[in-house]
């Protein structure tokens, strides 16, 4: 699409592909890229033809983090940012977190600094066996942003998060898989195909509103102190979703041994969709 300079956006088979597109700079992250990524996620979320987003990078790397050759502040360092300013990785991380649709990150080469923190709010991380990861921030004298202090311990446990974030060392796809940062490691050159296969399965078999509610609930309840609030919410959600036509379709398609034909809309007018989950 002509309206982006540092990413590309394409839709096929109900899957939006968002590609970081500065291969000459190893997809070094810029303020502009952050803004374009946020806009692309917005667009995919609003597009009724899109069910799943695949996030990937052009060239040999996913993303080497902030492009260190570019300077980088979009505020005056002498006065600091105003209260509304959102740091660049957070702009994307936050937008992905509030998506109604799952996001699959297909990673290869370096996924380092902001290049890994922007994937932490994605629902899946698939990695090529040549991937390397690193929360290198302490080595640059800065801080791991993109809300990684919230996401990373939940994904890999506090011990591993402390190790990776304090040491800043670069580690392999095998270590990322062992600790739970990535869901799968794929042979070189096959990670994007694997992402499309997974996305296609989600498109073909799941109800959009169920997916939206389920992913938000998992995140929101991850910090609950006991199962009691989750039991209460479950009752509201099951009651609401039961009134949704997709619940009828999900059961009928199973009984009639045919593929489901779910509705495409996910919005606050649908029974079972709880807009307050977005807060
Ligand atoms: C909001 C976001 C904030 C942040 O992301 S802060 C963190 C910013 N990112 C980094 O600090 C990563 C720095 N890079 C590295 O640690 C390593 O590189 C890698 C692990 C990514 C890759 O290692 P290897 O494959 O051995 O490559 P190489 O020999 O270190 O570098 C090859 C060329 O790539 C350039 N490069 C790598 N990362 C960046 C970057 N982030 N910004 C600008 N250039 C980068 C180098 O400088 C060099 O260039 P030349 O060949 O011309 O000497």
GROMACS .gro file of C-alpha atoms and ligand atoms in nm:
model
  332
    1UNK     CA    1   0.000   0.000   0.000
    2UNK     CA    2   0.129   0.341  -0.091
    3UNK     CA    3   0.023   0.500   0.236
    4UNK     CA    4   0.306   0.350   0.445
    5UNK     CA    5   0.678   0.422   0.408
    6UNK     CA    6   0.838   0.181   0.660
    7UNK     CA    7   0.594  -0.108   0.673
    8UNK     CA    8   0.374  -0.287   0.420
    9UNK     CA    9   0.016  -0.399   0.471
   10UNK     CA   10  -0.167  -0.664   0.269
   11UNK     CA   11  -0.482  -0.871   0.317
   12UNK     CA   12  -0.550  -1.216   0.170
   13UNK     CA   13  -0.772  -1.503   0.287
   14UNK     CA   14  -0.890  -1.297   0.588
   15UNK     CA   15  -0.530  -1.263   0.711
   16UNK     CA   16  -0.361  -0.921   0.728
   17UNK     CA   17   0.015  -0.930   0.690
   18UNK     CA   18   0.203  -0.638   0.843
   19UNK     CA   19   0.569  -0.636   0.741
   20UNK     CA   20   0.843  -0.418   0.889
   21UNK     CA   21   1.002  -0.289   0.572
   22UNK     CA   22   1.343  -0.129   0.621
   23UNK     CA   23   1.552  -0.432   0.522
   24UNK     CA   24   1.850  -0.212   0.434
   25UNK     CA   25   1.857  -0.107   0.803
   26UNK     CA   26   1.773  -0.456   0.937
   27UNK     CA   27   1.425  -0.316   1.006
   28UNK     CA   28   1.567  -0.075   1.265
   29UNK     CA   29   1.273   0.069   1.457
   30UNK     CA   30   1.192   0.439   1.409
   31UNK     CA   31   0.926   0.675   1.540
   32UNK     CA   32   0.765   0.662   1.197
   33UNK     CA   33   0.764   0.281   1.196
   34UNK     CA   34   0.602   0.285   1.542
   35UNK     CA   35   0.328   0.517   1.418
   36UNK     CA   36   0.272   0.316   1.100
   37UNK     CA   37   0.256  -0.012   1.292
   38UNK     CA   38  -0.003   0.133   1.527
   39UNK     CA   39  -0.207   0.260   1.231
   40UNK     CA   40  -0.185  -0.079   1.054
   41UNK     CA   41  -0.303  -0.265   1.365
   42UNK     CA   42  -0.591  -0.017   1.393
   43UNK     CA   43  -0.681  -0.078   1.033
   44UNK     CA   44  -0.670  -0.458   1.067
   45UNK     CA   45  -0.879  -0.442   1.384
   46UNK     CA   46  -1.149  -0.234   1.212
   47UNK     CA   47  -1.151  -0.433   0.885
   48UNK     CA   48  -1.436  -0.686   0.896
   49UNK     CA   49  -1.259  -0.889   0.628
   50UNK     CA   50  -0.960  -0.952   0.860
   51UNK     CA   51  -0.963  -1.228   1.126
   52UNK     CA   52  -0.594  -1.269   1.210
   53UNK     CA   53  -0.282  -1.052   1.177
   54UNK     CA   54   0.065  -1.186   1.091
   55UNK     CA   55   0.351  -0.954   1.189
   56UNK     CA   56   0.685  -1.015   1.018
   57UNK     CA   57   0.996  -0.841   0.881
   58UNK     CA   58   1.140  -0.803   0.530
   59UNK     CA   59   1.497  -0.919   0.464
   60UNK     CA   60   1.726  -1.119   0.690
   61UNK     CA   61   1.604  -0.991   1.030
   62UNK     CA   62   1.274  -0.932   1.202
   63UNK     CA   63   1.403  -0.615   1.373
   64UNK     CA   64   1.729  -0.506   1.542
   65UNK     CA   65   1.540  -0.269   1.773
   66UNK     CA   66   1.564   0.107   1.765
   67UNK     CA   67   1.767   0.227   1.469
   68UNK     CA   68   2.059   0.360   1.671
   69UNK     CA   69   2.190   0.560   1.376
   70UNK     CA   70   1.876   0.777   1.372
   71UNK     CA   71   1.895   0.971   1.699
   72UNK     CA   72   1.543   0.902   1.807
   73UNK     CA   73   1.370   1.136   2.053
   74UNK     CA   74   1.047   1.292   1.930
   75UNK     CA   75   1.046   1.532   2.223
   76UNK     CA   76   1.292   1.781   2.365
   77UNK     CA   77   1.528   1.581   2.595
   78UNK     CA   78   1.587   1.897   2.800
   79UNK     CA   79   1.222   1.927   2.903
   80UNK     CA   80   1.112   1.563   2.860
   81UNK     CA   81   0.788   1.438   2.709
   82UNK     CA   82   0.442   1.556   2.811
   83UNK     CA   83   0.209   1.324   3.003
   84UNK     CA   84   0.039   1.193   2.686
   85UNK     CA   85   0.363   1.076   2.523
   86UNK     CA   86   0.389   0.702   2.469
   87UNK     CA   87   0.732   0.553   2.406
   88UNK     CA   88   0.769   0.400   2.059
   89UNK     CA   89   0.760   0.028   2.142
   90UNK     CA   90   0.468   0.092   2.376
   91UNK     CA   91   0.267   0.257   2.097
   92UNK     CA   92   0.265  -0.072   1.911
   93UNK     CA   93   0.258  -0.306   2.213
   94UNK     CA   94  -0.045  -0.127   2.358
   95UNK     CA   95  -0.235  -0.130   2.030
   96UNK     CA   96  -0.174  -0.504   1.985
   97UNK     CA   97  -0.282  -0.569   2.345
   98UNK     CA   98  -0.622  -0.407   2.284
   99UNK     CA   99  -0.683  -0.589   1.951
  100UNK     CA  100  -0.998  -0.792   1.903
  101UNK     CA  101  -0.804  -1.023   1.670
  102UNK     CA  102  -0.509  -1.253   1.735
  103UNK     CA  103  -0.164  -1.140   1.621
  104UNK     CA  104   0.101  -1.396   1.521
  105UNK     CA  105   0.462  -1.276   1.512
  106UNK     CA  106   0.675  -1.466   1.257
  107UNK     CA  107   1.036  -1.408   1.363
  108UNK     CA  108   1.367  -1.467   1.189
  109UNK     CA  109   1.720  -1.333   1.222
  110UNK     CA  110   1.758  -1.071   1.497
  111UNK     CA  111   1.462  -0.984   1.719
  112UNK     CA  112   1.643  -0.762   1.964
  113UNK     CA  113   1.558  -0.461   2.184
  114UNK     CA  114   1.233  -0.304   2.062
  115UNK     CA  115   1.240  -0.580   1.799
  116UNK     CA  116   1.143  -0.831   2.065
  117UNK     CA  117   0.945  -0.610   2.306
  118UNK     CA  118   0.692  -0.519   2.033
  119UNK     CA  119   0.616  -0.892   1.998
  120UNK     CA  120   0.542  -0.957   2.367
  121UNK     CA  121   0.179  -0.852   2.337
  122UNK     CA  122   0.135  -1.071   2.027
  123UNK     CA  123  -0.062  -1.389   2.092
  124UNK     CA  124   0.186  -1.618   1.920
  125UNK     CA  125   0.559  -1.594   1.853
  126UNK     CA  126   0.687  -1.841   1.594
  127UNK     CA  127   1.062  -1.836   1.539
  128UNK     CA  128   1.291  -1.949   1.263
  129UNK     CA  129   1.580  -2.162   1.393
  130UNK     CA  130   1.820  -1.881   1.292
  131UNK     CA  131   1.648  -1.628   1.523
  132UNK     CA  132   1.837  -1.450   1.798
  133UNK     CA  133   1.674  -1.260   2.080
  134UNK     CA  134   1.797  -1.006   2.330
  135UNK     CA  135   1.659  -0.762   2.584
  136UNK     CA  136   1.976  -0.559   2.528
  137UNK     CA  137   1.861  -0.244   2.703
  138UNK     CA  138   2.098  -0.255   3.001
  139UNK     CA  139   2.384  -0.280   2.750
  140UNK     CA  140   2.266   0.047   2.591
  141UNK     CA  141   2.211   0.227   2.923
  142UNK     CA  142   1.834   0.243   2.880
  143UNK     CA  143   1.525   0.055   3.000
  144UNK     CA  144   1.324  -0.236   2.854
  145UNK     CA  145   1.006  -0.067   2.730
  146UNK     CA  146   0.691  -0.191   2.555
  147UNK     CA  147   0.550  -0.292   2.896
  148UNK     CA  148   0.795  -0.582   2.892
  149UNK     CA  149   0.823  -0.565   3.273
  150UNK     CA  150   0.456  -0.678   3.274
  151UNK     CA  151   0.460  -0.922   2.982
  152UNK     CA  152   0.795  -1.099   3.010
  153UNK     CA  153   0.769  -1.245   3.366
  154UNK     CA  154   0.420  -1.370   3.279
  155UNK     CA  155   0.553  -1.547   2.970
  156UNK     CA  156   0.879  -1.694   3.100
  157UNK     CA  157   0.874  -1.654   3.481
  158UNK     CA  158   1.052  -1.399   3.696
  159UNK     CA  159   1.386  -1.584   3.712
  160UNK     CA  160   1.434  -1.593   3.336
  161UNK     CA  161   1.298  -1.239   3.293
  162UNK     CA  162   1.551  -1.112   3.548
  163UNK     CA  163   1.835  -1.297   3.377
  164UNK     CA  164   1.751  -1.177   3.024
  165UNK     CA  165   1.671  -0.820   3.127
  166UNK     CA  166   1.965  -0.767   3.364
  167UNK     CA  167   2.230  -0.935   3.150
  168UNK     CA  168   2.100  -0.802   2.818
  169UNK     CA  169   2.265  -1.101   2.650
  170UNK     CA  170   2.166  -1.221   2.304
  171UNK     CA  171   2.025  -1.578   2.307
  172UNK     CA  172   1.918  -1.844   2.061
  173UNK     CA  173   1.580  -1.961   1.934
  174UNK     CA  174   1.639  -2.290   2.121
  175UNK     CA  175   1.669  -2.102   2.453
  176UNK     CA  176   1.364  -1.891   2.368
  177UNK     CA  177   1.165  -2.209   2.307
  178UNK     CA  178   1.292  -2.382   2.621
  179UNK     CA  179   1.192  -2.087   2.842
  180UNK     CA  180   0.855  -2.030   2.671
  181UNK     CA  181   0.918  -1.700   2.493
  182UNK     CA  182   0.828  -1.857   2.156
  183UNK     CA  183   0.566  -2.121   2.082
  184UNK     CA  184   0.758  -2.306   1.810
  185UNK     CA  185   1.094  -2.308   1.632
  186UNK     CA  186   1.075  -2.379   1.258
  187UNK     CA  187   1.339  -2.472   1.000
  188UNK     CA  188   1.496  -2.167   0.830
  189UNK     CA  189   1.278  -2.025   0.553
  190UNK     CA  190   0.952  -2.181   0.675
  191UNK     CA  191   0.835  -1.956   0.958
  192UNK     CA  192   0.601  -1.740   0.750
  193UNK     CA  193   0.434  -2.049   0.600
  194UNK     CA  194   0.387  -2.184   0.953
  195UNK     CA  195   0.232  -1.852   1.060
  196UNK     CA  196  -0.014  -1.863   0.768
  197UNK     CA  197  -0.100  -2.225   0.843
  198UNK     CA  198  -0.182  -2.135   1.204
  199UNK     CA  199  -0.372  -1.821   1.097
  200UNK     CA  200  -0.569  -2.024   0.841
  201UNK     CA  201  -0.670  -2.275   1.105
  202UNK     CA  202  -0.794  -1.995   1.334
  203UNK     CA  203  -0.989  -1.839   1.044
  204UNK     CA  204  -1.149  -2.169   0.944
  205UNK     CA  205  -1.244  -2.302   1.284
  206UNK     CA  206  -1.307  -2.025   1.541
  207UNK     CA  207  -1.574  -1.764   1.612
  208UNK     CA  208  -1.440  -1.405   1.604
  209UNK     CA  209  -1.625  -1.280   1.909
  210UNK     CA  210  -1.521  -1.588   2.113
  211UNK     CA  211  -1.157  -1.530   2.021
  212UNK     CA  212  -1.177  -1.159   2.111
  213UNK     CA  213  -1.334  -1.221   2.450
  214UNK     CA  214  -1.111  -1.519   2.533
  215UNK     CA  215  -0.780  -1.345   2.465
  216UNK     CA  216  -0.881  -1.038   2.665
  217UNK     CA  217  -1.000  -1.249   2.955
  218UNK     CA  218  -0.679  -1.451   2.970
  219UNK     CA  219  -0.477  -1.132   2.994
  220UNK     CA  220  -0.703  -0.958   3.241
  221UNK     CA  221  -0.736  -1.255   3.473
  222UNK     CA  222  -0.365  -1.337   3.473
  223UNK     CA  223  -0.329  -1.109   3.775
  224UNK     CA  224  -0.638  -1.222   3.967
  225UNK     CA  225  -0.557  -1.325   4.323
  226UNK     CA  226  -0.802  -1.616   4.323
  227UNK     CA  227  -1.035  -1.794   4.078
  228UNK     CA  228  -1.347  -1.634   4.235
  229UNK     CA  229  -1.360  -1.322   4.013
  230UNK     CA  230  -1.295  -1.545   3.712
  231UNK     CA  231  -1.589  -1.773   3.805
  232UNK     CA  232  -1.813  -1.465   3.828
  233UNK     CA  233  -1.698  -1.329   3.494
  234UNK     CA  234  -1.729  -1.669   3.328
  235UNK     CA  235  -2.099  -1.676   3.416
  236UNK     CA  236  -2.157  -1.333   3.261
  237UNK     CA  237  -1.960  -1.423   2.949
  238UNK     CA  238  -2.123  -1.760   2.896
  239UNK     CA  239  -2.464  -1.597   2.945
  240UNK     CA  240  -2.381  -1.321   2.697
  241UNK     CA  241  -2.213  -1.536   2.436
  242UNK     CA  242  -2.496  -1.790   2.449
  243UNK     CA  243  -2.718  -1.521   2.295
  244UNK     CA  244  -2.475  -1.469   2.008
  245UNK     CA  245  -2.567  -1.635   1.674
  246UNK     CA  246  -2.211  -1.770   1.652
  247UNK     CA  247  -2.278  -1.988   1.956
  248UNK     CA  248  -2.569  -2.149   1.770
  249UNK     CA  249  -2.354  -2.183   1.457
  250UNK     CA  250  -2.066  -2.339   1.652
  251UNK     CA  251  -2.290  -2.609   1.794
  252UNK     CA  252  -2.498  -2.668   1.478
  253UNK     CA  253  -2.192  -2.695   1.250
  254UNK     CA  254  -2.047  -2.955   1.487
  255UNK     CA  255  -2.369  -3.158   1.500
  256UNK     CA  256  -2.417  -3.131   1.123
  257UNK     CA  257  -2.053  -3.229   1.061
  258UNK     CA  258  -1.979  -2.925   0.842
  259UNK     CA  259  -1.735  -2.630   0.861
  260UNK     CA  260  -1.874  -2.337   1.063
  261UNK     CA  261  -1.988  -2.017   0.891
  262UNK     CA  262  -1.929  -1.766   1.168
  263UNK     CA  263  -2.017  -1.397   1.148
  264UNK     CA  264  -1.727  -1.161   1.090
  265UNK     CA  265  -1.823  -0.877   1.320
  266UNK     CA  266  -1.664  -0.820   1.658
  267UNK     CA  267  -1.811  -0.511   1.815
  268UNK     CA  268  -1.979  -0.389   2.126
  269UNK     CA  269  -2.330  -0.444   1.986
  270UNK     CA  270  -2.281  -0.820   1.979
  271UNK     CA  271  -2.419  -1.019   2.273
  272UNK     CA  272  -2.136  -1.149   2.488
  273UNK     CA  273  -1.888  -0.884   2.383
  274UNK     CA  274  -1.786  -0.687   2.688
  275UNK     CA  275  -1.641  -0.349   2.587
  276UNK     CA  276  -1.516  -0.283   2.939
  277UNK     CA  277  -1.263  -0.560   2.886
  278UNK     CA  278  -1.078  -0.315   2.663
  279UNK     CA  279  -1.006  -0.076   2.949
  280LIG     C1  280   1.193   0.153   2.114
  280LIG     C2  281   1.305   0.061   2.102
  280LIG     C3  282   1.427   0.074   2.176
  280LIG     C4  283   1.538  -0.020   2.149
  280LIG     O1  284   1.523  -0.109   2.070
  280LIG     S1  285   1.690   0.002   2.228
  280LIG     C5  286   1.792  -0.133   2.162
  280LIG     C6  287   1.843  -0.102   2.024
  280LIG     N1  288   1.902  -0.219   1.960
  280LIG     C7  289   2.025  -0.265   1.991
  280LIG     O2  290   2.091  -0.212   2.079
  280LIG     C8  291   2.078  -0.382   1.913
  280LIG     C9  292   2.221  -0.357   1.868
  280LIG     N2  293   2.266  -0.462   1.780
  280LIG    C10  294   2.315  -0.580   1.824
  280LIG     O3  295   2.319  -0.612   1.942
  280LIG    C11  296   2.367  -0.675   1.720
  280LIG     O4  297   2.397  -0.599   1.606
  280LIG    C12  298   2.266  -0.784   1.679
  280LIG    C13  299   2.254  -0.885   1.794
  280LIG    C14  300   2.128  -0.727   1.645
  280LIG    C15  301   2.316  -0.857   1.551
  280LIG     O5  302   2.447  -0.903   1.570
  280LIG     P1  303   2.536  -0.940   1.438
  280LIG     O6  304   2.452  -1.015   1.342
  280LIG     O7  305   2.660  -1.004   1.492
  280LIG     O8  306   2.563  -0.806   1.367
  280LIG     P2  307   2.667  -0.691   1.405
  280LIG     O9  308   2.801  -0.726   1.349
  280LIG    O10  309   2.660  -0.663   1.551
  280LIG    O11  310   2.605  -0.566   1.327
  280LIG    C16  311   2.599  -0.565   1.186
  280LIG    C17  312   2.558  -0.427   1.140
  280LIG    O12  313   2.423  -0.401   1.184
  280LIG    C18  314   2.424  -0.276   1.252
  280LIG     N3  315   2.320  -0.269   1.353
  280LIG    C19  316   2.279  -0.370   1.433
  280LIG     N4  317   2.183  -0.328   1.514
  280LIG    C20  318   2.162  -0.197   1.486
  280LIG    C21  319   2.075  -0.098   1.538
  280LIG     N5  320   1.987  -0.127   1.637
  280LIG     N6  321   2.077   0.025   1.484
  280LIG    C22  322   2.163   0.055   1.385
  280LIG     N7  323   2.249  -0.036   1.332
  280LIG    C23  324   2.249  -0.160   1.382
  280LIG    C24  325   2.561  -0.270   1.314
  280LIG    O13  326   2.593  -0.137   1.353
  280LIG    C25  327   2.647  -0.321   1.202
  280LIG    O14  328   2.665  -0.218   1.107
  280LIG     P3  329   2.804  -0.215   1.021
  280LIG    O15  330   2.812  -0.347   0.949
  280LIG    O16  331   2.784  -0.098   0.928
  280LIG    O17  332   2.913  -0.195   1.118
   0.00000   0.00000   0.00000
